[in-house]
Coordinates of C-alpha atoms in Angstrom, one line a residue:
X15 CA -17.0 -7.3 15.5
X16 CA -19.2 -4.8 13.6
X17 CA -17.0 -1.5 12.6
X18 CA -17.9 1.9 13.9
X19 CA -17.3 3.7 11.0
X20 CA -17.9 1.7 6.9
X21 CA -16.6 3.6 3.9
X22 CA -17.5 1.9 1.0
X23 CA -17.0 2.3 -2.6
X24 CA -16.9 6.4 -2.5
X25 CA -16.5 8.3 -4.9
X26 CA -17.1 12.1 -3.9
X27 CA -15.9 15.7 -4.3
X28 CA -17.4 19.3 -4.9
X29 CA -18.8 18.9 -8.5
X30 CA -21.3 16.4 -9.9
X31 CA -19.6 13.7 -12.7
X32 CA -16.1 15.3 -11.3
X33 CA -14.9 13.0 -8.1
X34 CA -12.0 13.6 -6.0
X35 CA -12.2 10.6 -4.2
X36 CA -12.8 7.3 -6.4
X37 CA -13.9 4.1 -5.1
X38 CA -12.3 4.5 -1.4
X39 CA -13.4 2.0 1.0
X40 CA -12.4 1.1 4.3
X41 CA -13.4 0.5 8.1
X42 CA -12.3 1.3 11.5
X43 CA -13.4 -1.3 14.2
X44 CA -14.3 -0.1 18.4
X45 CA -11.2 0.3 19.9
X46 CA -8.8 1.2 17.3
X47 CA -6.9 4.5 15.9
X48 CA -6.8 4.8 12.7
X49 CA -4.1 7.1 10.7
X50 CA -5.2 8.6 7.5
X51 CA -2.0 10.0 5.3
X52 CA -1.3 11.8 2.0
X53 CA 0.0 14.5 0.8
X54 CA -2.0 18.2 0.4
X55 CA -4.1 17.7 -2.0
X56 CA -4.7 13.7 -1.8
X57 CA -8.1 13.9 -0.9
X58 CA -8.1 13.9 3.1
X59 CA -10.0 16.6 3.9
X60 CA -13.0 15.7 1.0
X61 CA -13.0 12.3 2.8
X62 CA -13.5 13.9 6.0
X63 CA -15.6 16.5 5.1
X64 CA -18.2 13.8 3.1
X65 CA -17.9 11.8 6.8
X66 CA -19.1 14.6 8.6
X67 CA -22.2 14.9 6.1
X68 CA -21.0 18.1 4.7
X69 CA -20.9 16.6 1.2
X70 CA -23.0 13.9 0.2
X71 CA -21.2 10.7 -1.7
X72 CA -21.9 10.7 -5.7
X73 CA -21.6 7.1 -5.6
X74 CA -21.0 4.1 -2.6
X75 CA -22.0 5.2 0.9
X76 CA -20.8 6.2 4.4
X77 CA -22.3 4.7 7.7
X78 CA -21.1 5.2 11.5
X79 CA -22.6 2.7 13.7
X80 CA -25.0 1.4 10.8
X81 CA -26.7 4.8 10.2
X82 CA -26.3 7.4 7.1
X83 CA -26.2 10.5 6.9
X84 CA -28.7 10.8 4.3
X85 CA -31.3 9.1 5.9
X86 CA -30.6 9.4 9.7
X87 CA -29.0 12.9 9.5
X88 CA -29.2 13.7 13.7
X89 CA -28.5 10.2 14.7
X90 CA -25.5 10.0 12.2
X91 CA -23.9 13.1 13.6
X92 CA -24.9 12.3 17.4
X93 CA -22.3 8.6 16.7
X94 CA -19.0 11.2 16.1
X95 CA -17.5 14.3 17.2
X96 CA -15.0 16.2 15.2
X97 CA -11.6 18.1 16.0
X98 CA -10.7 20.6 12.6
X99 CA -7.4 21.7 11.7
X100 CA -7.9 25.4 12.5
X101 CA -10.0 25.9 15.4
X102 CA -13.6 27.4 15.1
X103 CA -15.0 29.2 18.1
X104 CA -18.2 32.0 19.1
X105 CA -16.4 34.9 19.7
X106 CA -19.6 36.4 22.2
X107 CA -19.2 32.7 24.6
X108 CA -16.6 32.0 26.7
X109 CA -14.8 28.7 26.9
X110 CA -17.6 27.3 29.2
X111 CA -20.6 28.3 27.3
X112 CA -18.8 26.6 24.1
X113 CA -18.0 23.3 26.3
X114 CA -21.9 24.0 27.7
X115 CA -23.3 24.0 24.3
X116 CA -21.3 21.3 23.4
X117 CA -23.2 19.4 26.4
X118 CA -26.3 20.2 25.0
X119 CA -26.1 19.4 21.9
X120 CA -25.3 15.8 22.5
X121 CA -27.9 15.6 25.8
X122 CA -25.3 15.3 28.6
X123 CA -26.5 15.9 31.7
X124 CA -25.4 18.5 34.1
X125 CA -23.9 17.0 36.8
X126 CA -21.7 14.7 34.0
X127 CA -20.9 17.9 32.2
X128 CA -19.6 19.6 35.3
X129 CA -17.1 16.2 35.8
X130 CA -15.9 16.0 32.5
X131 CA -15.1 19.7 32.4
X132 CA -13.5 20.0 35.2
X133 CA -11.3 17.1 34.4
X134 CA -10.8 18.2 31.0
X135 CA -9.5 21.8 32.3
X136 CA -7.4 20.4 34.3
X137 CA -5.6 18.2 31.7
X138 CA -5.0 20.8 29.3
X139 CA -4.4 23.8 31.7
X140 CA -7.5 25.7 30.9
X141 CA -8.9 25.6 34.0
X142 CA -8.4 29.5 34.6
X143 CA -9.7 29.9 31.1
X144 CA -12.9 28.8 31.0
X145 CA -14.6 32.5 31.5
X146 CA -12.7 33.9 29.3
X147 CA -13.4 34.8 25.3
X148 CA -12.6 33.2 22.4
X149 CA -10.1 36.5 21.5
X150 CA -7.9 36.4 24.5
X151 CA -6.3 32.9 23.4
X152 CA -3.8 32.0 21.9
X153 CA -3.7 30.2 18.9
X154 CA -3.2 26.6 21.0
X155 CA -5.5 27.4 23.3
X156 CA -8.2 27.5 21.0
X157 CA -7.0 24.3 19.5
X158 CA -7.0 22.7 23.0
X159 CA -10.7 24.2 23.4
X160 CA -11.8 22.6 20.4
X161 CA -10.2 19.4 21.3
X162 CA -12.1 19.9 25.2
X163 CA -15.2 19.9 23.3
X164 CA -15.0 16.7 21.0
X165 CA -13.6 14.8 23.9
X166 CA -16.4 16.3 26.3
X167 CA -19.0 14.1 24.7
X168 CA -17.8 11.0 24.3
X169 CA -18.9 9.0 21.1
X170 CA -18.0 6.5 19.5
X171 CA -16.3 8.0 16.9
X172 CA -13.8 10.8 16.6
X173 CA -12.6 11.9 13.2
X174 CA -9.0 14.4 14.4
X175 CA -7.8 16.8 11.4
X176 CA -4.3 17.6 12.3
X177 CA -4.8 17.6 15.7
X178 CA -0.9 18.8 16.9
X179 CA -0.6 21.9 15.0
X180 CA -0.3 25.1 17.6
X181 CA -0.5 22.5 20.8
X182 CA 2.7 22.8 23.0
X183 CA 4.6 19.4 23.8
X184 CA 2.6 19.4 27.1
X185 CA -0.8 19.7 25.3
X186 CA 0.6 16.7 22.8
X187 CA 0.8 14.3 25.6
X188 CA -2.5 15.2 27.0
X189 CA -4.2 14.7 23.5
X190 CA -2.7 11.4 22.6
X191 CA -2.8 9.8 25.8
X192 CA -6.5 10.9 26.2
X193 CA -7.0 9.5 22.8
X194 CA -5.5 6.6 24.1
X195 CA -7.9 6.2 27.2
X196 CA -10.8 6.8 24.5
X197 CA -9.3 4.2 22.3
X198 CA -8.8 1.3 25.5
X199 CA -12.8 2.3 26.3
X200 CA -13.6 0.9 23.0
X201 CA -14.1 4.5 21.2
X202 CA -12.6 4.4 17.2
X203 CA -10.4 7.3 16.3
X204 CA -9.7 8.5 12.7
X205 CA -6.5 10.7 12.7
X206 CA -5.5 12.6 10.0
X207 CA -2.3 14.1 10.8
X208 CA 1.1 14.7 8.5
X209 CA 3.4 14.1 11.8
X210 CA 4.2 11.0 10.9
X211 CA 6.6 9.7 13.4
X212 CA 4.0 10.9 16.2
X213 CA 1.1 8.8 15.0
X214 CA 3.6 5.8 14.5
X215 CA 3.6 5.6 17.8
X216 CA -0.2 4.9 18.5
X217 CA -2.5 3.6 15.5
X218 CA -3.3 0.3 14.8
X219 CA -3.3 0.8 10.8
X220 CA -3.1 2.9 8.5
X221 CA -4.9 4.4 5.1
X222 CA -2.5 6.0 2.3
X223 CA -5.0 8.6 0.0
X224 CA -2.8 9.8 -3.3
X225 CA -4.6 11.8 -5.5
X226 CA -7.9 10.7 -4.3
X227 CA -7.6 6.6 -4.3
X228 CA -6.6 4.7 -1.5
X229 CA -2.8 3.0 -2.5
X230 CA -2.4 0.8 0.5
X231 CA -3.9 0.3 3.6
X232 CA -3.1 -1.8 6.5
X233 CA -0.9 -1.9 9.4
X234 CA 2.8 -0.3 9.7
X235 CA 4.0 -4.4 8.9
X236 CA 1.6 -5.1 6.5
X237 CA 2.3 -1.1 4.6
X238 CA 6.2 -1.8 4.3
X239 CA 5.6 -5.0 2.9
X240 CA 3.3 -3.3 0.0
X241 CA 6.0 -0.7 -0.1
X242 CA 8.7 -3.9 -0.8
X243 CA 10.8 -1.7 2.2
X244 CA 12.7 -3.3 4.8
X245 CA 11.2 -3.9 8.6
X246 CA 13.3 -1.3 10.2
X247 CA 11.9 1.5 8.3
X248 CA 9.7 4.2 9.6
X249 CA 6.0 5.2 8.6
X250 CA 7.8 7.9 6.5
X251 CA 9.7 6.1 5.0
X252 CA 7.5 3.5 3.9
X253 CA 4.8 6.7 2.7
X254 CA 7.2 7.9 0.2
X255 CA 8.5 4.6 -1.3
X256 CA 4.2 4.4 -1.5
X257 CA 4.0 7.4 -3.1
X258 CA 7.2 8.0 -4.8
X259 CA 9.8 10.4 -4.0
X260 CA 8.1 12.8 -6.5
X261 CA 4.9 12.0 -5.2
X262 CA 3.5 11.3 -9.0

């Protein structure tokens, strides 16, 4: 089974000769949710931010469904859609035009567009929003637009950055068991997200960052036993005896 998304051998950051991320390599296959974990400041938003092709890698490369951002820049970004941490929106659209543009962008048609919206709406309770501005949301509202958007188009890859902050428990359920329906139609999902008894609950495995180097990887079994924990303990658990308490 070829992998969706290949990291291999990165080493990236802001500055030339001065990498945040050194040597990180890893894969997720079609069909499965992957959790990416650390603490602020591991390197988890650099990684994502070199996925998106928003930084370019100083050394080793990046490829979703065998193309590169360097070299296939529109047909790299057309393989993935992105949810960010603190939602982004047009202040002069409404909730349509941004789920409209959305559409466009990735060449859905209309009459799909109109289904998946009005589906969407309807699972996160924005159907009497979708005329209105950016400005008269709340804060999880505009998260839950943001997440309408990346889920609207349907690729094969979604790369989620903290995707529960502001969303009621309502809004939770909708996310993760939409990301679950993506994941069971053979989509791969790249979660990063510091709630870690949520994504417990629904990824296959698991990357630990710490100051810019993957420290384990694997599934929850396969982490505890790299941890030297016991089998009853919980992702947390088994991310601090990773990291050390101290997280030095």
């Amino acid at each position: 089974m070829a992998a969706i998304l290949q990291v291999e051998n990165l080493y990236g950051g802001y500055f030339l000769g001065k990498p945040i991320l050194h040597d990180l390599s890893f894969s997720v296959n079609p069909g499965e949710m992957i959790g990416l974990i650390g603490l602020n400041g591991a390197g988890k938003s650099t990684t994502i931010k070199h996925l998106l092709g928003l930084l370019q890698p100083q050394r080793g490369e990046i490829r979703i469904s065998g193309r590169r951002s360097s070299r296939e820049e529109p047909a790299y970004r057309s393989q993935l859609a992105y949810v960010p941490e603190a939602p982004e929106l047009y202040a002069e659209l409404t909730i349509r035009e941004h789920l409209r543009l959305s559409a466009m962008v990735y060449g859905l048609e209309e009459a799909e567009f109109e289904r998946r919206m009005q589906r969407l709406s309807e699972q996160f309770q924005m159907r009497d929003k979708l005329n209105s501005f950016p400005q008269q949301l709340s804060k999880g509202m505009k998260q839950k637009v943001m997440i309408m958007c990346a889920f609207l188009v349907e690729p094969p890859l979604y790369i989620i950055d903290e995707p529960f902050l502001g969303l009621d428990p309502l809004s939770m359920r909708s996310l993760l068991e939409l990301m679950v329906d993506r994941k069971q139609e053979g989509a791969s999902l790249l979660i990063s997200s510091h709630i870690l008894s949520t994504i417990e609950k629904y990824c296959d495995r698991y990357i630990v960052l710490h100051q810019g180097r993957s420290i384990a990887s694997g599934t929850l079994s396969e982490l505890k036993k790299q941890a030297g924990v016991g089998s009853a303990d919980t992702l947390e658990d088994t991310f601090f005896a990773l990291i050390g308490e101290g997280g030095q």
